[in-house]
Each structure stands twice: as C-alpha cells, then as structure tokens.
PDB file of N, CA and C in Angstrom:
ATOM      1  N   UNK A  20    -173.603 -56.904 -65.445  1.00  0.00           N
ATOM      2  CA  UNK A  20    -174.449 -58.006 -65.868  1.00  0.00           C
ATOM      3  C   UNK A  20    -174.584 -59.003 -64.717  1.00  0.00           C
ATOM      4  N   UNK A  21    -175.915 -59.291 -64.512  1.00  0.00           N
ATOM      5  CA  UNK A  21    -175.893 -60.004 -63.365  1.00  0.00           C
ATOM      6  C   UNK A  21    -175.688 -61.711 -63.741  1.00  0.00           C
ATOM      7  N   UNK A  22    -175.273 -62.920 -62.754  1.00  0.00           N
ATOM      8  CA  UNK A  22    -174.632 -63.988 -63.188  1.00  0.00           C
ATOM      9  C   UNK A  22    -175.928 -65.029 -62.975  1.00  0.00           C
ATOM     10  N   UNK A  23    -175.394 -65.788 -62.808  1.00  0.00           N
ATOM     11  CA  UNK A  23    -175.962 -67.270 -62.392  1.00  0.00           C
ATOM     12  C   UNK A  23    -176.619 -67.179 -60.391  1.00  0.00           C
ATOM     13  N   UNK A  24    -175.385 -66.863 -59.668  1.00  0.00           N
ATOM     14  CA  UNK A  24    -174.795 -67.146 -58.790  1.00  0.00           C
ATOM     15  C   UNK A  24    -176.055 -65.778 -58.534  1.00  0.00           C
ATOM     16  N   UNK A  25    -175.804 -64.338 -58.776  1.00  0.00           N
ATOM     17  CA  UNK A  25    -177.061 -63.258 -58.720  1.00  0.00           C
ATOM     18  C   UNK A  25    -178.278 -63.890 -58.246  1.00  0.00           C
ATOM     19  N   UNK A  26    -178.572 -64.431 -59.687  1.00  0.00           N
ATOM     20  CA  UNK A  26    -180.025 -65.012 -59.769  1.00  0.00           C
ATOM     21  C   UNK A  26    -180.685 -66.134 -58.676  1.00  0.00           C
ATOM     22  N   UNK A  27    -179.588 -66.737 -58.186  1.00  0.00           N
ATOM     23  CA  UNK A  27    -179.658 -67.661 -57.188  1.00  0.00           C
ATOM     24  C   UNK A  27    -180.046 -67.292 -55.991  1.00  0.00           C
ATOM     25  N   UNK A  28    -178.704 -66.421 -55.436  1.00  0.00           N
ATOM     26  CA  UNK A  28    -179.380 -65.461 -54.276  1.00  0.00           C
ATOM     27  C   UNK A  28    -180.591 -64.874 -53.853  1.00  0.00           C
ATOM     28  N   UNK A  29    -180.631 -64.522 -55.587  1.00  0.00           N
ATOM     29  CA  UNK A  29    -182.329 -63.550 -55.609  1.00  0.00           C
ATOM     30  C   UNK A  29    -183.422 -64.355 -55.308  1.00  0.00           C
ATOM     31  N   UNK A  30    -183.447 -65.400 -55.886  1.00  0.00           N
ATOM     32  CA  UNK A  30    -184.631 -66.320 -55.628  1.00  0.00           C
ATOM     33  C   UNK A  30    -184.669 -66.521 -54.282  1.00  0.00           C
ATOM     34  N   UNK A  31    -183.361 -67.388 -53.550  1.00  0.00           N
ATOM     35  CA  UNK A  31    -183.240 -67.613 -52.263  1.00  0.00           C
ATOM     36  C   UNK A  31    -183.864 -66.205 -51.432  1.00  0.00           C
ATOM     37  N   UNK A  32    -183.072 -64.799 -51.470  1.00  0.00           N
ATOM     38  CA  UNK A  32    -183.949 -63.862 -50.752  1.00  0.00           C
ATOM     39  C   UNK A  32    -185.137 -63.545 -50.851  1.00  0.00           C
ATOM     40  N   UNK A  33    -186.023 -63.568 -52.068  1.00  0.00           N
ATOM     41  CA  UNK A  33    -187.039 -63.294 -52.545  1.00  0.00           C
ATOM     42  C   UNK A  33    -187.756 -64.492 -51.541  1.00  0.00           C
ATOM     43  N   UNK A  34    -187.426 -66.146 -51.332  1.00  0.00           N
ATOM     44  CA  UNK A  34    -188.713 -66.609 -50.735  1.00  0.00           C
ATOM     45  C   UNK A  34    -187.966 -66.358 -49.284  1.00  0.00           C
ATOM     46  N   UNK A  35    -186.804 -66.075 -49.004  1.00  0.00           N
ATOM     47  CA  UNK A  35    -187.032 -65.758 -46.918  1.00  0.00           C
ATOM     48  C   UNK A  35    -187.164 -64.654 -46.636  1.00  0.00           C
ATOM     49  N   UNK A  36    -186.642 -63.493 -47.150  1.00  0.00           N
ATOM     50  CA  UNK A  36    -187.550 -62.573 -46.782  1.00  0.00           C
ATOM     51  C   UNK A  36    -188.870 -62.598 -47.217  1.00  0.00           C
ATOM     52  N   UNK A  37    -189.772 -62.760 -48.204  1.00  0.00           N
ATOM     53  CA  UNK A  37    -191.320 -62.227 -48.650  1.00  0.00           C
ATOM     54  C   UNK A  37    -191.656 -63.405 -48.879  1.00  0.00           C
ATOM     55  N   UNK A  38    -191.057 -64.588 -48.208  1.00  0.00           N
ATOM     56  CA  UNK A  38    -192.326 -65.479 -48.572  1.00  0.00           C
ATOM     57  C   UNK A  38    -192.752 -65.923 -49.976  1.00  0.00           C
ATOM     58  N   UNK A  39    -191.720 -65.607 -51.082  1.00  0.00           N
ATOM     59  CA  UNK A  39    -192.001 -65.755 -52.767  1.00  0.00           C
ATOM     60  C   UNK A  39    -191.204 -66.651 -53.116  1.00  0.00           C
ATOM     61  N   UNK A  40    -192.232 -67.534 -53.972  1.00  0.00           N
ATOM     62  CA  UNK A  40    -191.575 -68.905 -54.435  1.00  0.00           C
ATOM     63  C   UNK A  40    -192.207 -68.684 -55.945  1.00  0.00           C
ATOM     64  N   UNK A  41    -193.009 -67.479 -56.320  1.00  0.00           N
ATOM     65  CA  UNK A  41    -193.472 -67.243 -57.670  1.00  0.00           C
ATOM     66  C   UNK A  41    -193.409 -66.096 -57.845  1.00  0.00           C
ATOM     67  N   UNK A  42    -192.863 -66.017 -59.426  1.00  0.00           N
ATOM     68  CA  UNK A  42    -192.335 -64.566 -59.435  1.00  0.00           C
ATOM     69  C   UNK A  42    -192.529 -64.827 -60.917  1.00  0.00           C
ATOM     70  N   UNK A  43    -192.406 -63.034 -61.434  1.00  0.00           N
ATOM     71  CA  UNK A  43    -192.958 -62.998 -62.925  1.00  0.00           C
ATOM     72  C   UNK A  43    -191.258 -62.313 -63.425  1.00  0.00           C
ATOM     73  N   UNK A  44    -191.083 -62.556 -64.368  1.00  0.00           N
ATOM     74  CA  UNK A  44    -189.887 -61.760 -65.337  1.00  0.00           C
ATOM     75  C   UNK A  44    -189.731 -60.139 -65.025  1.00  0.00           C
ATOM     76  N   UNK A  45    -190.538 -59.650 -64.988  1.00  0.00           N
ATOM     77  CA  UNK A  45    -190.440 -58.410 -64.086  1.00  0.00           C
ATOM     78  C   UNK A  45    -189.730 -57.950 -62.951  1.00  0.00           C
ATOM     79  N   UNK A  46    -190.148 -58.620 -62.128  1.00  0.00           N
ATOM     80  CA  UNK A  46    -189.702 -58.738 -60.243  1.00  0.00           C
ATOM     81  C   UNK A  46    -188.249 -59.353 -60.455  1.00  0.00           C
ATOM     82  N   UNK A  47    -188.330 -60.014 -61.021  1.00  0.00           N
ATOM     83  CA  UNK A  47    -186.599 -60.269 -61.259  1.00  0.00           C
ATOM     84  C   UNK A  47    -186.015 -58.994 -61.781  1.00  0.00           C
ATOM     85  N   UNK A  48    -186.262 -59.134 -63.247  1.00  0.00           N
ATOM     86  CA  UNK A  48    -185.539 -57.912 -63.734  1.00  0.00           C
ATOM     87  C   UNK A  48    -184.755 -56.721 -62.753  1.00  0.00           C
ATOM     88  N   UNK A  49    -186.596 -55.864 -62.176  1.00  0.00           N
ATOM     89  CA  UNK A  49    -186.584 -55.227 -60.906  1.00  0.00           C
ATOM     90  C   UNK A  49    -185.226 -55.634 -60.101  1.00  0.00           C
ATOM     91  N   UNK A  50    -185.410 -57.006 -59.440  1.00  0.00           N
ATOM     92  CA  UNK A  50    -184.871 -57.375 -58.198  1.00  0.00           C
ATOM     93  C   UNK A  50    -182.371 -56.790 -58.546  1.00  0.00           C
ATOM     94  N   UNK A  51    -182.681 -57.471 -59.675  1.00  0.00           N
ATOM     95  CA  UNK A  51    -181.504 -57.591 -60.312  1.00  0.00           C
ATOM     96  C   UNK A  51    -180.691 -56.332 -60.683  1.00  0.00           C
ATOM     97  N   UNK A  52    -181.742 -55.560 -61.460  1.00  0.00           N
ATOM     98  CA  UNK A  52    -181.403 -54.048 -61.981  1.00  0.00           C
ATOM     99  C   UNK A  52    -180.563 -54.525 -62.974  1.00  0.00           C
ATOM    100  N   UNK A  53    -181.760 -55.146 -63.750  1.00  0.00           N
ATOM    101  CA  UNK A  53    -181.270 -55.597 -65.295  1.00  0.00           C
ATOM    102  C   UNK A  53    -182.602 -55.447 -66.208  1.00  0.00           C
ATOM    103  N   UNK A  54    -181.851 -55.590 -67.675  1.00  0.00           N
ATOM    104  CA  UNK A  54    -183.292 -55.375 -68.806  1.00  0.00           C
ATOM    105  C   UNK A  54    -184.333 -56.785 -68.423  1.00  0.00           C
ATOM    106  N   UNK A  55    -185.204 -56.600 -68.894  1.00  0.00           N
ATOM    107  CA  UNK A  55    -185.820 -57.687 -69.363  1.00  0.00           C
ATOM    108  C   UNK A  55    -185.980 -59.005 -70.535  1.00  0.00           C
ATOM    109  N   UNK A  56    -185.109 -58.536 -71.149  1.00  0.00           N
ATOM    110  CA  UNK A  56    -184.657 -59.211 -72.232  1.00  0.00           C
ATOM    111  C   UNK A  56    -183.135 -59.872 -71.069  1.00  0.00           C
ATOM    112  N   UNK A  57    -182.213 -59.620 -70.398  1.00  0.00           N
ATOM    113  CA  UNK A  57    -181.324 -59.971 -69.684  1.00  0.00           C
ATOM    114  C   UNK A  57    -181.984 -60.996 -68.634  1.00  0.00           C
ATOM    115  N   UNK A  58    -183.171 -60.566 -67.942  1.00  0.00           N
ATOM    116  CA  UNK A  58    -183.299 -61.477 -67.067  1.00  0.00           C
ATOM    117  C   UNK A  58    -184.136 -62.646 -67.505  1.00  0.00           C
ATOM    118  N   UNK A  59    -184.946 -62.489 -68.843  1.00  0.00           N
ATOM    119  CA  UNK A  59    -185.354 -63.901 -69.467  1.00  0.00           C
ATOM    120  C   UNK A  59    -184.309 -64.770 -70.001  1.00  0.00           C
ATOM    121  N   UNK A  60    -183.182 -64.669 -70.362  1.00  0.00           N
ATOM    122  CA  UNK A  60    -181.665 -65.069 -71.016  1.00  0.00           C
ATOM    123  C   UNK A  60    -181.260 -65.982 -69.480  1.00  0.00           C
ATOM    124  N   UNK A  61    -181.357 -65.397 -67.737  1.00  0.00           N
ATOM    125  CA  UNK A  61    -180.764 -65.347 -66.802  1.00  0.00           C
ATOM    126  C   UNK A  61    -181.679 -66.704 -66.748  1.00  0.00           C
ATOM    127  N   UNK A  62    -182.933 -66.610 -66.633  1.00  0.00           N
ATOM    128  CA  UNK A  62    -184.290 -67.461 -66.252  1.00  0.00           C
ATOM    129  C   UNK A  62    -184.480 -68.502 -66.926  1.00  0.00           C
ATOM    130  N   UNK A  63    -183.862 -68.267 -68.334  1.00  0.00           N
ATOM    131  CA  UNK A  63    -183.650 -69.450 -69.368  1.00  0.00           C
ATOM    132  C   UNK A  63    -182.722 -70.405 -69.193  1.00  0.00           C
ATOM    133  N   UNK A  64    -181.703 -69.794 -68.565  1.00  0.00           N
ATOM    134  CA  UNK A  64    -180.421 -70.621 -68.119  1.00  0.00           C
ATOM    135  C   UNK A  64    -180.444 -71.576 -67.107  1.00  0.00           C
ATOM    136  N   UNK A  65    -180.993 -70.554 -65.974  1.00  0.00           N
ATOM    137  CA  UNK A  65    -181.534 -71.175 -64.713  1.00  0.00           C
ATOM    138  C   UNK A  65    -182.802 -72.027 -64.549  1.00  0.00           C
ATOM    139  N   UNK A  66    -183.409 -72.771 -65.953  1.00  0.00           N
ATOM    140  CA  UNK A  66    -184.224 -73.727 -66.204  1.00  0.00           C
ATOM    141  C   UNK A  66    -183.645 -74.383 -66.788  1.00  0.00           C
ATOM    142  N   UNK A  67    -182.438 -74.625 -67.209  1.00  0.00           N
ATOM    143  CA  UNK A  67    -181.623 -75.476 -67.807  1.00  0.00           C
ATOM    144  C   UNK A  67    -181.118 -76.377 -66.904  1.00  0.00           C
ATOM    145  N   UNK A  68    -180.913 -75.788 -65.621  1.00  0.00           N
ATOM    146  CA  UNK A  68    -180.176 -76.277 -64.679  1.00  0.00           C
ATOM    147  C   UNK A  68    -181.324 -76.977 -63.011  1.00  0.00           C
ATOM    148  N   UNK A  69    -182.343 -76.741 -63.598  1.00  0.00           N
ATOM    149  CA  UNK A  69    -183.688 -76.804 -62.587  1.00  0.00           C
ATOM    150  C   UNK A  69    -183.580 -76.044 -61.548  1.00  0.00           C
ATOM    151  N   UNK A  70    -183.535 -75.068 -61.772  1.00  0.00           N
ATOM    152  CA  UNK A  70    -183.363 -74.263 -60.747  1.00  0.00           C
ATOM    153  C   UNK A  70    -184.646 -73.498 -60.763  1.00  0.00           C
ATOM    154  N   UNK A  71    -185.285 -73.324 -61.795  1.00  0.00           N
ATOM    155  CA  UNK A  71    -186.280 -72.893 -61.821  1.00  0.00           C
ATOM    156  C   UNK A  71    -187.491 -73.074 -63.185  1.00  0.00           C
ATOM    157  N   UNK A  72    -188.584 -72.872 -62.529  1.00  0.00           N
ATOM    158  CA  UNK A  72    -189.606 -73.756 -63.807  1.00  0.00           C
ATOM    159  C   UNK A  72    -190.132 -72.509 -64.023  1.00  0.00           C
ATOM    160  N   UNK A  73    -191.103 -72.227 -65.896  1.00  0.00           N
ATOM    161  CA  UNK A  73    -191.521 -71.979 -65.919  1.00  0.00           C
ATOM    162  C   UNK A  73    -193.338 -72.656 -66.324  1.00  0.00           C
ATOM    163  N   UNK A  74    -193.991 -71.957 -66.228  1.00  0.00           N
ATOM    164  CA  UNK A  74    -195.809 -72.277 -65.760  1.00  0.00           C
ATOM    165  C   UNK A  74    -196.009 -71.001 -66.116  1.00  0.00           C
ATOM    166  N   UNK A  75    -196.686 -70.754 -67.595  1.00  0.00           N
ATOM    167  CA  UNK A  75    -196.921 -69.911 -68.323  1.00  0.00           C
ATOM    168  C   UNK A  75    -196.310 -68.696 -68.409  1.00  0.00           C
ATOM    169  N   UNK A  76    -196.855 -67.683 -67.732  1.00  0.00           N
ATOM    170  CA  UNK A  76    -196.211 -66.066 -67.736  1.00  0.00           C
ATOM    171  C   UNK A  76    -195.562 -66.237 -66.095  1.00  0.00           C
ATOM    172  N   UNK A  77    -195.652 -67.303 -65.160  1.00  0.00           N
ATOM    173  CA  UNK A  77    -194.648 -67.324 -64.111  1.00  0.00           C
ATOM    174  C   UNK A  77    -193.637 -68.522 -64.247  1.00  0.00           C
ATOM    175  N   UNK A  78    -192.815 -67.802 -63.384  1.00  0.00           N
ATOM    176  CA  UNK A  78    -191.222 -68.593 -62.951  1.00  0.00           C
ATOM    177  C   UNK A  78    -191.713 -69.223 -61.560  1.00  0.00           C
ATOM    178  N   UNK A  79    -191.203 -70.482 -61.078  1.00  0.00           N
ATOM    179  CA  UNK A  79    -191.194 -71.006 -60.130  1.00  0.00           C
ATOM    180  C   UNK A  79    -190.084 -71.225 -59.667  1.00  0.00           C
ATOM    181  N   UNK A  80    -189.617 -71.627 -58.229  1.00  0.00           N
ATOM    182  CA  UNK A  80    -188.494 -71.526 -57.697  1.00  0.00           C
ATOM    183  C   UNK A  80    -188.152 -73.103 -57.230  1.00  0.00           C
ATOM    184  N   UNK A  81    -187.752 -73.009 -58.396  1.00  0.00           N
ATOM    185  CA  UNK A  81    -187.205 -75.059 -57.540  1.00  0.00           C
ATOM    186  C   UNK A  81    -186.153 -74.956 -56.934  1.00  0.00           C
ATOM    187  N   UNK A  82    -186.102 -74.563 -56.348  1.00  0.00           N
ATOM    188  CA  UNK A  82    -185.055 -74.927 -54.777  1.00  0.00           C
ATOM    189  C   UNK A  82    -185.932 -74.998 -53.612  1.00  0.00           C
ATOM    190  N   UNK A  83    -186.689 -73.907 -53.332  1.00  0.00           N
ATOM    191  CA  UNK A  83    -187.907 -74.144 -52.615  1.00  0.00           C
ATOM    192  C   UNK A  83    -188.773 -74.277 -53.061  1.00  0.00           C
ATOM    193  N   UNK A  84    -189.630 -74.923 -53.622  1.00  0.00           N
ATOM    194  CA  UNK A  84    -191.052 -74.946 -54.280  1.00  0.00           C
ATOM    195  C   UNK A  84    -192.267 -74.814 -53.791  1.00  0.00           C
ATOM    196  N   UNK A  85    -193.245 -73.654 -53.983  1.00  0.00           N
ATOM    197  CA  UNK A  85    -194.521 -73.706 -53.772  1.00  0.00           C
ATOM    198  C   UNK A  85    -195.089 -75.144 -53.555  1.00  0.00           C
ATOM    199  N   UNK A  86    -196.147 -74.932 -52.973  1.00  0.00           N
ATOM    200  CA  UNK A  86    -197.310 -76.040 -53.439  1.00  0.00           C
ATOM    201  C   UNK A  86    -198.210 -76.230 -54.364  1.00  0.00           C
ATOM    202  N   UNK A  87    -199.007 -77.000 -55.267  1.00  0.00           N
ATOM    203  CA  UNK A  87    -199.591 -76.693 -56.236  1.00  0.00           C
ATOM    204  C   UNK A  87    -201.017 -75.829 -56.302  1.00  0.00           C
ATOM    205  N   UNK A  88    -201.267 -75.620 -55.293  1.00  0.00           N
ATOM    206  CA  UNK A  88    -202.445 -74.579 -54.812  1.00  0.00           C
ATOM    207  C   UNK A  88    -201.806 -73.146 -55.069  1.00  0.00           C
ATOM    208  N   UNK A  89    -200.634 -73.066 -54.240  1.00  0.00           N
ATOM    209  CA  UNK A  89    -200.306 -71.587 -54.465  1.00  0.00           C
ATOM    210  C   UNK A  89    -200.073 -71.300 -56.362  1.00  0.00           C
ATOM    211  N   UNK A  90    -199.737 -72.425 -56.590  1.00  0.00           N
ATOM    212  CA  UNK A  90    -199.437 -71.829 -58.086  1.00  0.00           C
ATOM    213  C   UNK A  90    -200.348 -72.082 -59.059  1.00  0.00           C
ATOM    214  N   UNK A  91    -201.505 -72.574 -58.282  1.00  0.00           N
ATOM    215  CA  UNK A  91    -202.749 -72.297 -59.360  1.00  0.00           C
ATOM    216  C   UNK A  91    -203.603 -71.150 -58.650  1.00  0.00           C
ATOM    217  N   UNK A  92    -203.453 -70.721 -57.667  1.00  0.00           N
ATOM    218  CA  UNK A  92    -204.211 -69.281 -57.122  1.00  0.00           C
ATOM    219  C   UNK A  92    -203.317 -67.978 -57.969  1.00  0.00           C
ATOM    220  N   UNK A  93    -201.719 -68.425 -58.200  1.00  0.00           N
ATOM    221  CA  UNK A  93    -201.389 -67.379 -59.134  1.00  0.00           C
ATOM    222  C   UNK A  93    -201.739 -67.456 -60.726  1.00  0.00           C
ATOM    223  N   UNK A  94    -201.950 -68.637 -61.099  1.00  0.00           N
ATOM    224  CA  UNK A  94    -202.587 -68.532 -62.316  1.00  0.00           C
ATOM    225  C   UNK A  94    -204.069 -68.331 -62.896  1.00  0.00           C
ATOM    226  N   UNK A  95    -204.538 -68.633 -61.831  1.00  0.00           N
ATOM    227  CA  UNK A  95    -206.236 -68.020 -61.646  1.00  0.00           C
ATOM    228  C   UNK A  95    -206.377 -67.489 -60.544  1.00  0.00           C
ATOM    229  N   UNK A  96    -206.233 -65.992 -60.663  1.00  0.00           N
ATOM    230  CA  UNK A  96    -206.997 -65.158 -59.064  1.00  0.00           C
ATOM    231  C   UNK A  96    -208.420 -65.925 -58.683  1.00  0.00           C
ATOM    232  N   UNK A  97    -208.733 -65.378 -58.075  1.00  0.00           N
ATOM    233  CA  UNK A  97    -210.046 -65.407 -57.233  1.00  0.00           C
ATOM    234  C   UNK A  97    -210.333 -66.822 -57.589  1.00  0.00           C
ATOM    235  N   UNK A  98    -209.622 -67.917 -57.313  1.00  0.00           N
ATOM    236  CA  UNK A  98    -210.105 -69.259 -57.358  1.00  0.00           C
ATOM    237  C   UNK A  98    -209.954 -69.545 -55.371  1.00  0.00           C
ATOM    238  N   UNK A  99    -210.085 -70.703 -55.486  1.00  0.00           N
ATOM    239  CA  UNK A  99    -210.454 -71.643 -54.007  1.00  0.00           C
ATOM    240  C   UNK A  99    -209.959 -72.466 -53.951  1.00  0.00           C
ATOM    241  N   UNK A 100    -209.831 -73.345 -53.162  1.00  0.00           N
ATOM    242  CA  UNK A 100    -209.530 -74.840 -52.819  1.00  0.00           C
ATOM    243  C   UNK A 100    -211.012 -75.280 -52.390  1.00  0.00           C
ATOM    244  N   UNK A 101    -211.092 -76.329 -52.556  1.00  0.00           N
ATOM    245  CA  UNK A 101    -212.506 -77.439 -52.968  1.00  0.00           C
ATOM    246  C   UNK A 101    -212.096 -77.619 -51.050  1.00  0.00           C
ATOM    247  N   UNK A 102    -213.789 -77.749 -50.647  1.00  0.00           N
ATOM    248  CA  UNK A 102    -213.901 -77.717 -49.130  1.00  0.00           C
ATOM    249  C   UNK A 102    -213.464 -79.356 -48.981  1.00  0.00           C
ATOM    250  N   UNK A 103    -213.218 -80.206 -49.449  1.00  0.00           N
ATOM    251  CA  UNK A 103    -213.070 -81.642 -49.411  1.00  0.00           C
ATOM    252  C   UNK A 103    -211.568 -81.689 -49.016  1.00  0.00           C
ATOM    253  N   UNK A 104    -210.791 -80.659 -49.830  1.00  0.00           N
ATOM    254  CA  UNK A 104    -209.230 -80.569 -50.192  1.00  0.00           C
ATOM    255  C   UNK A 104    -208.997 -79.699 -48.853  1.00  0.00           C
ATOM    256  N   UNK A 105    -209.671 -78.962 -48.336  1.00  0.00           N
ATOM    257  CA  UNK A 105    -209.285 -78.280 -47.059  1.00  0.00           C
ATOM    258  C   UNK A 105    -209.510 -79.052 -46.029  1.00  0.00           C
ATOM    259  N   UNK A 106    -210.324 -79.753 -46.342  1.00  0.00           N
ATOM    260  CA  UNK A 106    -210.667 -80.638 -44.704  1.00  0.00           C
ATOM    261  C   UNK A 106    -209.338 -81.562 -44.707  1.00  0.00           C
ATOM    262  N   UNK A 107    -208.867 -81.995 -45.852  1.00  0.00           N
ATOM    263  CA  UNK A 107    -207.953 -83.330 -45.492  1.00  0.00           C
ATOM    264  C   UNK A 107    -206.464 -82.265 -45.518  1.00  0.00           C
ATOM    265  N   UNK A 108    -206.094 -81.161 -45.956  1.00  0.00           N
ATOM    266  CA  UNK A 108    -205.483 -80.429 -45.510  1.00  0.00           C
ATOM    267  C   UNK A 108    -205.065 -80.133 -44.339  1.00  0.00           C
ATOM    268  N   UNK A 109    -206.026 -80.085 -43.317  1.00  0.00           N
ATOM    269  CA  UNK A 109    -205.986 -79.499 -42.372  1.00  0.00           C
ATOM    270  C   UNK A 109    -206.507 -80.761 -40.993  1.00  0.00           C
ATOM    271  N   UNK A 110    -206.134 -81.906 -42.049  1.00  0.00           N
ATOM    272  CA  UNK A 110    -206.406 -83.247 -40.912  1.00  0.00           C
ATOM    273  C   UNK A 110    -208.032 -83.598 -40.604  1.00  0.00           C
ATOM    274  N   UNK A 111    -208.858 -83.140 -40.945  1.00  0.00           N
ATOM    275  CA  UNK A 111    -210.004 -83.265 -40.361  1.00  0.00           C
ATOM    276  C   UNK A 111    -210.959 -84.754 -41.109  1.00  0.00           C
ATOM    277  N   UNK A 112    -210.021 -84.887 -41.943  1.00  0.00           N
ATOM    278  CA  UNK A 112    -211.025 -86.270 -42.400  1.00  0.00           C
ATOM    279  C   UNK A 112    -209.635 -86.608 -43.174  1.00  0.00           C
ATOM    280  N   UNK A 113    -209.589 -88.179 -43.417  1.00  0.00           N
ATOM    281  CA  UNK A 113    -208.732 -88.555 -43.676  1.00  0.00           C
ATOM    282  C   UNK A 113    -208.321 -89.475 -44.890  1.00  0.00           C
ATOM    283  N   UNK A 114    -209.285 -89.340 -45.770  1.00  0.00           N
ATOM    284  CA  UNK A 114    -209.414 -89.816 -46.900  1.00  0.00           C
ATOM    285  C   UNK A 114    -209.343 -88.526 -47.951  1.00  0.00           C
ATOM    286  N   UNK A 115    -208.143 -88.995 -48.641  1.00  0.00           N
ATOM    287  CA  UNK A 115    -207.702 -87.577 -49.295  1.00  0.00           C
ATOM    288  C   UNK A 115    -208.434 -87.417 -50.452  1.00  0.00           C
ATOM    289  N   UNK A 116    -208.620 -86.478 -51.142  1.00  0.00           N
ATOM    290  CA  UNK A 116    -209.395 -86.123 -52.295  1.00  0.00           C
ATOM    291  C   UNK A 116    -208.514 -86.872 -53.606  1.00  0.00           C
ATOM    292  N   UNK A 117    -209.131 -87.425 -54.829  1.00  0.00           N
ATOM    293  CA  UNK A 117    -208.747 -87.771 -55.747  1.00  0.00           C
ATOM    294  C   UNK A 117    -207.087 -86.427 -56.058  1.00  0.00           C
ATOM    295  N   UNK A 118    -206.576 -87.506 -57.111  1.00  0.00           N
ATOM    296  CA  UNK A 118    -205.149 -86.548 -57.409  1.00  0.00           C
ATOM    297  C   UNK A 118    -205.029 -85.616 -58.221  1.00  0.00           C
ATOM    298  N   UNK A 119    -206.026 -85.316 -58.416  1.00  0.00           N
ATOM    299  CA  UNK A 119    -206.028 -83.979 -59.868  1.00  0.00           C
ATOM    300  C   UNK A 119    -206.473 -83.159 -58.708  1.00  0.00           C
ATOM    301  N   UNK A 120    -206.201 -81.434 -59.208  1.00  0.00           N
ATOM    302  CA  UNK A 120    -206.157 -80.224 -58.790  1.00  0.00           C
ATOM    303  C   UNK A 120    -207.404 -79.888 -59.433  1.00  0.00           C
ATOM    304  N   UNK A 121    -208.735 -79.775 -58.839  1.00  0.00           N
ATOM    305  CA  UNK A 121    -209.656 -79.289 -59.587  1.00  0.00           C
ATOM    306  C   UNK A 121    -209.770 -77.788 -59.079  1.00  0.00           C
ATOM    307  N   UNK A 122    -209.671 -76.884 -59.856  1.00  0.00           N
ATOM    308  CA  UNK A 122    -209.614 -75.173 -59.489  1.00  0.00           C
ATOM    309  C   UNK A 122    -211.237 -74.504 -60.493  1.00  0.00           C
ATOM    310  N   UNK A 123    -211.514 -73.873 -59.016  1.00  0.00           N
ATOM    311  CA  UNK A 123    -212.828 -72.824 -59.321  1.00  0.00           C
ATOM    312  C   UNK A 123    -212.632 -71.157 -59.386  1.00  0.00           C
ATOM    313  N   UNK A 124    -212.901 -71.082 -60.423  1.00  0.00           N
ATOM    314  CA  UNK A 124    -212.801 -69.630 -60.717  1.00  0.00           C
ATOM    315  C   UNK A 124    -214.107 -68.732 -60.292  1.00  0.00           C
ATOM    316  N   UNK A 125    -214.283 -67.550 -59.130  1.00  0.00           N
ATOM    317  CA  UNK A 125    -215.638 -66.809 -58.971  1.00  0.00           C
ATOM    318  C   UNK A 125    -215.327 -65.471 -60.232  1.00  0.00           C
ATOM    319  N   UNK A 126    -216.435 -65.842 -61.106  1.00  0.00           N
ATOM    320  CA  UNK A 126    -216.030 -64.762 -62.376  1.00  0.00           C
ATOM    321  C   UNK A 126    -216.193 -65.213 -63.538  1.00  0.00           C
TER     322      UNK A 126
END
C-alpha cells in the first residue's frame, strides 16, 4: 500500500522529470501501482493537507503549482490565451489585462 510520503515523491518526480503539475487519478494510480479506488483515498488525504487540489476530474500539485493558463488548457483543450494576455506575458505592453481568466474554446 502506497503512503503519504509515496504520493509525495510521485508528484515531486512527476513535475521534474515530465514537467507535470496536472495529473488525473489514473496517472497516479499507474505511477504508484495501486487501485484506483486506493489512489483517490491517497489524493483525498493529500488535499487535506494542501498538498494537492482538486479542479474537477484533475489533481493539481500544490507544492509546485501550475499557472492558471496551464490548468484551464487542461480543462478545455483547444482553447488559447487572449492576444492582450500574451503581449503583457511576454513584456510587450505593460498594462496587464483585467483579472479574470477569460478562455476560448475553437469547437
């Protein structure tokens, strides 16, 4: 049975090796080589403790945390970032876009 301390690691390897700070109940399970019913119990725990959020059918990794772009491109594929939100992203104008996340779906 995998622990607390497991699940911790996993997250931690999961974002330095691959770059993953969002992950579904699955990929754990997978990662762990446990049921799925075990690693939602593991994921439940480890949101008790903020270690990790959930945002619908994904887990987020609060120790390192995405940005809120990446975790609305996983909750709507084929969306964008608003060309306003990329320019001040990327320094080019300097008046930042209002504070809400407005997301476009092509589809």
């Amino acid at each position: 049975m995998a622990s607390q301390v497991d699940l911790i690691c996993a997250i931690e390897e999961l974002a330095r090796k691959y770059g993953k700070r969002i992950f579904r109940l699955r990929e754990i399970a997978a990662w762990l080589g446990i049921s799925h019913p075990a690693a939602g119990m593991l994921l439940l725990r480890a949101a008790k403790k903020k270690l990790v959020f959930r945002v619908g059918t994904i887990w987020i990794n609060g120790i390192q945390r995405p940005t809120i772009e990446e975790i609305a491109f996983v909750l709507q594929p084929l969306s964008y970032i608003s060309f306003e939100s990329a320019l001040f992203r990327h320094h080019v104008i300097s008046q930042a876009p209002q504070r809400e996340l407005t997301l476009a779906s092509m589809g």
